mmCIF file of C-alpha atoms and ligand atoms in Angstrom:
data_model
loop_
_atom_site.group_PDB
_atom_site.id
_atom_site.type_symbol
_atom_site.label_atom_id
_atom_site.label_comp_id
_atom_site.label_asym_id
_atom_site.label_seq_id
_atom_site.Cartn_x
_atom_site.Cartn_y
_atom_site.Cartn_z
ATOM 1 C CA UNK H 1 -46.595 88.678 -13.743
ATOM 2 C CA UNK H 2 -45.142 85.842 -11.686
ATOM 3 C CA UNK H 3 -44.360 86.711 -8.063
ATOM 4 C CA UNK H 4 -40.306 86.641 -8.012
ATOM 5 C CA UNK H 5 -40.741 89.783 -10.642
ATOM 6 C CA UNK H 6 -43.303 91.651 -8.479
ATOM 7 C CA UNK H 7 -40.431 91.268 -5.767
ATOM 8 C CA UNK H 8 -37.950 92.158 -7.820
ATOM 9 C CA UNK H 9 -39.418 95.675 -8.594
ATOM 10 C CA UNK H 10 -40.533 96.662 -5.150
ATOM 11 C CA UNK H 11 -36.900 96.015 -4.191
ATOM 12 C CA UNK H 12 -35.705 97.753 -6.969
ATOM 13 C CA UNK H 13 -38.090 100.978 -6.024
ATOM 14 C CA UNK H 14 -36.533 100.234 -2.234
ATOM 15 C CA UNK H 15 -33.177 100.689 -4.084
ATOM 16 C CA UNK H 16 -33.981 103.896 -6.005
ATOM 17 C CA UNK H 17 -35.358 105.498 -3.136
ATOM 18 C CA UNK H 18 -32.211 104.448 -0.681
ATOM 19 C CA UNK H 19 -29.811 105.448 -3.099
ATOM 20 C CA UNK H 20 -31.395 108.655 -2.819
ATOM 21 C CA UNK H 21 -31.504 109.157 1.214
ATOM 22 C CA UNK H 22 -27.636 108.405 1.044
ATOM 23 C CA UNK H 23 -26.660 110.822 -1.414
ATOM 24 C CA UNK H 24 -28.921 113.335 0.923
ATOM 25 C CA UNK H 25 -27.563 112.061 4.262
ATOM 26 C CA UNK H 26 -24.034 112.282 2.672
ATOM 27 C CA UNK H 27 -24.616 115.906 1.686
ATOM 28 C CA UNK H 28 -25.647 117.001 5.211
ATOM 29 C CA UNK H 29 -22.462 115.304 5.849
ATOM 30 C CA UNK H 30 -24.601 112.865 8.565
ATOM 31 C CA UNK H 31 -23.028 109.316 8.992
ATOM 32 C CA UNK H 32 -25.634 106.646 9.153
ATOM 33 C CA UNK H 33 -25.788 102.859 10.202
ATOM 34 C CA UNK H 34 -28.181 99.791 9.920
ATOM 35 C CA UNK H 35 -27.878 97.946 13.105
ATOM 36 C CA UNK H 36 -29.248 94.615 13.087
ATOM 37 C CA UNK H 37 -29.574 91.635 15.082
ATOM 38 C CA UNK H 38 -31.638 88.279 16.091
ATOM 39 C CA UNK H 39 -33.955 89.354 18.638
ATOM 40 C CA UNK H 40 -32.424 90.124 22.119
ATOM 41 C CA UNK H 41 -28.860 90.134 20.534
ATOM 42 C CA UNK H 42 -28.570 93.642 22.451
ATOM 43 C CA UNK H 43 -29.082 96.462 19.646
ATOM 44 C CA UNK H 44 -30.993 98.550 21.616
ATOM 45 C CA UNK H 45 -28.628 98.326 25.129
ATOM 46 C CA UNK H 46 -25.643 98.607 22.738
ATOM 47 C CA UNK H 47 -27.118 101.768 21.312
ATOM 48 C CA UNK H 48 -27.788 103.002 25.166
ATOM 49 C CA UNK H 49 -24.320 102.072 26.329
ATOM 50 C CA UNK H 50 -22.638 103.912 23.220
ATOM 51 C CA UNK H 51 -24.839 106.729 23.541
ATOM 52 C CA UNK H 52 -24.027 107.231 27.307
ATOM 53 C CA UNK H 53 -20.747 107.470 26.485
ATOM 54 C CA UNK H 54 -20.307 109.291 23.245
ATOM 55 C CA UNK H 55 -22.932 112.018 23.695
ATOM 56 C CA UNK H 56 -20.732 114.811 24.889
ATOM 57 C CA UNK H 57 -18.061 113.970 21.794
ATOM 58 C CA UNK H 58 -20.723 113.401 19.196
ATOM 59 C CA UNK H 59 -24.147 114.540 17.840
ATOM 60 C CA UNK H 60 -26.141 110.862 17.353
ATOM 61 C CA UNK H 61 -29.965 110.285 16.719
ATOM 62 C CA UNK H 62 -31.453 107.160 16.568
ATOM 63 C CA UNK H 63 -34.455 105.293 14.540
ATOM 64 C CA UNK H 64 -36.032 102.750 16.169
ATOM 65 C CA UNK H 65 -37.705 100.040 14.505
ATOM 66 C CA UNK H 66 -39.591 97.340 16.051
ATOM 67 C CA UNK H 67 -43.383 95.846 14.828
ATOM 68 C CA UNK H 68 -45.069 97.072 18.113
ATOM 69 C CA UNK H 69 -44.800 99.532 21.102
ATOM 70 C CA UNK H 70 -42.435 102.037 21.508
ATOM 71 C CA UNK H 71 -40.513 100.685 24.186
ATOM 72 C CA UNK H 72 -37.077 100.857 22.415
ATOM 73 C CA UNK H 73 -37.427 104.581 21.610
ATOM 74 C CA UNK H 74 -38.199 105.682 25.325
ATOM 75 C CA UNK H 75 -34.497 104.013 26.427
ATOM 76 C CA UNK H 76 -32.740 105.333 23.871
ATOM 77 C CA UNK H 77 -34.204 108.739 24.505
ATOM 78 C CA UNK H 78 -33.618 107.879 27.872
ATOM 79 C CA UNK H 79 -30.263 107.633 26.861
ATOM 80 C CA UNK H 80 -30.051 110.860 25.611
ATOM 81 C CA UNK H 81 -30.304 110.760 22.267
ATOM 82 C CA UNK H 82 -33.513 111.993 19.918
ATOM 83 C CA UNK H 83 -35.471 109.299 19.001
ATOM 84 C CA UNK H 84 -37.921 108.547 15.936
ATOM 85 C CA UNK H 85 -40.134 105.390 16.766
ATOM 86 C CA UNK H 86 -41.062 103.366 13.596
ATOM 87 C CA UNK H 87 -43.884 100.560 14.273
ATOM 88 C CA UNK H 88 -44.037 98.282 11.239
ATOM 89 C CA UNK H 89 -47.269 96.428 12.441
ATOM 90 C CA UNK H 90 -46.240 93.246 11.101
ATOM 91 C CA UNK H 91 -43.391 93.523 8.408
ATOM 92 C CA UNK H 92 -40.498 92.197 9.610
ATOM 93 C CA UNK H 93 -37.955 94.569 8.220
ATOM 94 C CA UNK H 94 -37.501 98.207 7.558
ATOM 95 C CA UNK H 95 -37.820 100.235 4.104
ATOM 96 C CA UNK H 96 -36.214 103.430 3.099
ATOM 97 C CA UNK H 97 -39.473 104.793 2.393
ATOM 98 C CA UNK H 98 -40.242 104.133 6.329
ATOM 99 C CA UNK H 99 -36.502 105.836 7.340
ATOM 100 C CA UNK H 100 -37.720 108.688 4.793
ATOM 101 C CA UNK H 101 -40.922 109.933 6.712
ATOM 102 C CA UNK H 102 -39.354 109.165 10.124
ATOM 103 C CA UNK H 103 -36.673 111.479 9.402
ATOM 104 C CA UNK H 104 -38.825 114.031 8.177
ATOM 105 C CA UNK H 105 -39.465 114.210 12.237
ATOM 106 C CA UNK H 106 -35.680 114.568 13.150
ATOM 107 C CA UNK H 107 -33.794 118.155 12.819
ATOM 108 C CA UNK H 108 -31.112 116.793 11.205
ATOM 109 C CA UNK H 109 -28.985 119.999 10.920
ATOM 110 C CA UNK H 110 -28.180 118.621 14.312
ATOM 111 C CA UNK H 111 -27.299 115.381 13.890
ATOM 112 C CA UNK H 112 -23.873 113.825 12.704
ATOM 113 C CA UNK H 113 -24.393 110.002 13.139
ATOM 114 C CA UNK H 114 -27.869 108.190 12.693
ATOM 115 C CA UNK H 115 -28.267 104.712 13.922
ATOM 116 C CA UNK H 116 -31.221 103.230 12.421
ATOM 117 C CA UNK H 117 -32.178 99.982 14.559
ATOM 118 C CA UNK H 118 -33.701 97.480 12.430
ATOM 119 C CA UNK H 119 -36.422 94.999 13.395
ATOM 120 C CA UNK H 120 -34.690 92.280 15.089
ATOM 121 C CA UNK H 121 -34.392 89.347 11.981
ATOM 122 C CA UNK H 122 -31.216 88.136 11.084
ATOM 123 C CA UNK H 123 -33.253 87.073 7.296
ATOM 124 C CA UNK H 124 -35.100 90.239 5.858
ATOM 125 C CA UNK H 125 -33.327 93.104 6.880
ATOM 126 C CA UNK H 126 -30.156 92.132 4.883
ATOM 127 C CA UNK H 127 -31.813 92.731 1.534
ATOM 128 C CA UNK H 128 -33.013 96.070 2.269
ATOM 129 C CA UNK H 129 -30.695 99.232 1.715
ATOM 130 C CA UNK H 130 -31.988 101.853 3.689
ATOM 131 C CA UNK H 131 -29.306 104.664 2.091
ATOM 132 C CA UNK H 132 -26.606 103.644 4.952
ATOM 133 C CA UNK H 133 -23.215 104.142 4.580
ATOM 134 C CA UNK H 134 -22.573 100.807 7.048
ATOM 135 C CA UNK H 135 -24.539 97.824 8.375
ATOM 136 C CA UNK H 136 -23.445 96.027 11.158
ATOM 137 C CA UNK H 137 -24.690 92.930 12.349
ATOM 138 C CA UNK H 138 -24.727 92.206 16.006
ATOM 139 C CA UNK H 139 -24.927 88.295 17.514
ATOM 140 C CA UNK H 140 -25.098 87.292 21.289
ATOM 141 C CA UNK H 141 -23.468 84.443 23.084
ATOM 142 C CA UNK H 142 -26.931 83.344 24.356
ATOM 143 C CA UNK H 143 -27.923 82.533 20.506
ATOM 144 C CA UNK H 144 -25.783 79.942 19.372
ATOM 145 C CA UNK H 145 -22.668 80.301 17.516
ATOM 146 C CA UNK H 146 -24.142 79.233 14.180
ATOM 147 C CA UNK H 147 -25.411 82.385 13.170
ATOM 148 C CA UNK H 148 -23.112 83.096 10.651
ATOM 149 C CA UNK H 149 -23.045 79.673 8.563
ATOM 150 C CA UNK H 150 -26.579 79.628 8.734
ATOM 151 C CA UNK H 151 -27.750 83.175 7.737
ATOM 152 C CA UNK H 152 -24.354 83.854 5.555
ATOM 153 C CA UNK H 153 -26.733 86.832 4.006
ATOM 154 C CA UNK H 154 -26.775 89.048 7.052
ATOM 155 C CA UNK H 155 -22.793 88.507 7.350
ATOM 156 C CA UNK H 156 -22.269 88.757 3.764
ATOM 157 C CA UNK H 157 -23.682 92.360 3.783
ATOM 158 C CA UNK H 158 -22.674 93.851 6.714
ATOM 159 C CA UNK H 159 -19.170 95.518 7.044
ATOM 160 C CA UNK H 160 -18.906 94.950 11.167
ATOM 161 C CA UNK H 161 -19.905 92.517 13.030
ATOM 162 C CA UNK H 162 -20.444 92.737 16.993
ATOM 163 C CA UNK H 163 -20.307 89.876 19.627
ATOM 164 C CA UNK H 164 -22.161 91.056 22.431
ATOM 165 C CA UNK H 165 -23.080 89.203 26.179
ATOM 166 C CA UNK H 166 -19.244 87.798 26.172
ATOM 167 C CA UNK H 167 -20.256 88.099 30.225
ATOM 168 C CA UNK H 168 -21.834 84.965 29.726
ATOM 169 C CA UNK H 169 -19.511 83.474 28.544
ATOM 170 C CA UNK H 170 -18.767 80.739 31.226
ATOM 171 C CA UNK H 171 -22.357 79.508 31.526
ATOM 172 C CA UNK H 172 -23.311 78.574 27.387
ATOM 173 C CA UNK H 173 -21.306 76.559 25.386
ATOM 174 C CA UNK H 174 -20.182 79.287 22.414
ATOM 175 C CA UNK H 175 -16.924 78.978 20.459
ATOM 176 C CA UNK H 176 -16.026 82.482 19.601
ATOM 177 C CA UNK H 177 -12.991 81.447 17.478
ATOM 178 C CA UNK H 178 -15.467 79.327 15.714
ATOM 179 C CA UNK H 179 -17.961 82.182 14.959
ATOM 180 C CA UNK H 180 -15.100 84.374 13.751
ATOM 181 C CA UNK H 181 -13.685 81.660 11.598
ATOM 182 C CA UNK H 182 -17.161 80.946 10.140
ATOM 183 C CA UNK H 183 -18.369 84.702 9.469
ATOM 184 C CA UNK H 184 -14.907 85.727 7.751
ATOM 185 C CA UNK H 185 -15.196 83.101 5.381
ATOM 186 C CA UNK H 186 -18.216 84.386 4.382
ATOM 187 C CA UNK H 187 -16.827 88.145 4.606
ATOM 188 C CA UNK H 188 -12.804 88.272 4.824
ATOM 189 C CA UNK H 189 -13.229 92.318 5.455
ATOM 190 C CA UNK H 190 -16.008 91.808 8.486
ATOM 191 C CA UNK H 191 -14.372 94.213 11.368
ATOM 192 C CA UNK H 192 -15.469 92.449 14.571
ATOM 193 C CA UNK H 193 -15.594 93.676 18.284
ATOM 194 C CA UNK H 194 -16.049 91.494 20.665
ATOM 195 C CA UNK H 195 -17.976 93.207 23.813
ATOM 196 C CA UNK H 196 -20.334 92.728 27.163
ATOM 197 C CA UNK H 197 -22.705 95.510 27.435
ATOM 198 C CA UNK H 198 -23.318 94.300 30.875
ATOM 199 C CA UNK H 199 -19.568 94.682 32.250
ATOM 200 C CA UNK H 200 -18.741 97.486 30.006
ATOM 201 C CA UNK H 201 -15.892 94.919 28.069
ATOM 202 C CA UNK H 202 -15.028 96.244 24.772
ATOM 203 C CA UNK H 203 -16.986 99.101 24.650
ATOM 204 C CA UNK H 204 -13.748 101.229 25.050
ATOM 205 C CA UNK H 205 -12.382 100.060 21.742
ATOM 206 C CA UNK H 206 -15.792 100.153 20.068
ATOM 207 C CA UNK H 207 -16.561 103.224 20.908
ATOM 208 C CA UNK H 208 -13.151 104.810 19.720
ATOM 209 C CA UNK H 209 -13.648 102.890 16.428
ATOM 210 C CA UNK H 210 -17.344 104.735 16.039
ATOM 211 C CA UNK H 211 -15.563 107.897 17.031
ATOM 212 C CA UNK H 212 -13.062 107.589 14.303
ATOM 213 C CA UNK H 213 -15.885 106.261 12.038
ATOM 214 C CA UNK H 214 -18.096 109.414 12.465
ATOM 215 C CA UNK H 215 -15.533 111.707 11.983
ATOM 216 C CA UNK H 216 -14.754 110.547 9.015
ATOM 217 C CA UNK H 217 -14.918 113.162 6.103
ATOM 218 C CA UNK H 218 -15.184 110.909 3.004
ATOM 219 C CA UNK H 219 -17.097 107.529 2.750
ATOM 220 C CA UNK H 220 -16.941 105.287 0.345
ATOM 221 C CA UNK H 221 -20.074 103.983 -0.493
ATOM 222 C CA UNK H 222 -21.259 100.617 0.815
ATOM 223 C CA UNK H 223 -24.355 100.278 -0.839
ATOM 224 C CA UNK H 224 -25.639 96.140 -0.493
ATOM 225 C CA UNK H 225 -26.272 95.912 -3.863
HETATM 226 MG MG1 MG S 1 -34.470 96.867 20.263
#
């Protein structure tokens, strides 16, 4: 069998089985989200900062994933939120089989929004449904501003997108017009915040968005396929 078929069905099995963890996320009426990013683009302070401040208004659990240590997990539960660590030793994405046994370790009667952070790749991730209802991509000032024209996958795919470090701002040369031009081209319905989760900029308006988001009774489904 040549090798772009053997893909083909272990991303169709990846399919089957995320289609399924949505319709049973959906039905414990849990709203979930694939949060990805380029390394150091800020998921996992992002997740700390919205977790600080929504935790009193909102039931959230997280999934980490990262290919080694469980560094990531002990912030977030730092944070306050319960944590599942997933270690992919290697793979540079995560799988809904991998989000199926971690949340066999959650008590998800509980929960009402699950952020699943993805291993940080702005490449693999964004042909992998893991049964979310959203994906959101995040990018950083410190990155570059061609993110979007050169990974048009990630932006293609995700419904939000989330400019983070906008602190530094005055020391890198990053044209946010030009990275909102060049990622709604790709995706004319991308919803973007623009935010520091150093200074606490933006985080008001994201954070009501996520509110409304989660609270919402009825989701359409936003499956990547
Ligand atoms: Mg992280």
């Amino acid at each position: 069998m040549p090798k772009v078929m053997i893909a083909q069905n272990i991303l169709a099995a990846n399919e089957t089985l995320a289609q399924g963890l949505r319709q049973d996320l959906t039905a414990q009426d849990i709203h979930s989200i694939n949060l990805m990013s380029a390394p150091g683009a800020g998921k996992t302070t992002l997740l700390e900062r919205t977790i600080e401040r929504l935790r009193e208004q909102l039931n959230i659990a997280v999934i980490e994933g990262d290919i080694e240590t469980s560094a990531d997990a002990e912030r977030i539960e730092a944070a306050g939120a319960p944590t599942v660590q997933i270690n992919t030793r290697g793979a540079c994405h995560l799988e809904a089989h991998m989000l199926r046994d971690a949340l066999a370790n959650i008590n998800l009667v509980w929960v009402q929004l699950l952020f699943v952070e993805n291993i940080g790749n702005l490449v693999c991730p964004s042909t992998w449904d893991l049964g979310e209802d959203l994906r959101i991509v995040v990018v950083s000032t410190s990155e570059g501003d061609d993110k979007p024209a050169k990974y048009p996958q990630m932006f293609a795919t995700s419904q939000v997108m989330i400019i983070n470090k906008l602190d530094l701002l005055p020391f890198v040369d990053y044209d946010v017009a030009k990275v909102r031009r060049e990622a709604t081209a790709i995706n004319p319905h991308l919803q973007i915040f623009e935010i520091s989760c150093r200074t606490g900029e933006g985080l008001n308006e994201w954070c009501e968005w996520l509110l409304t988001f989660a609270r919402q009774r009825d989701l359409s489904p936003t499956s990547s396929s």
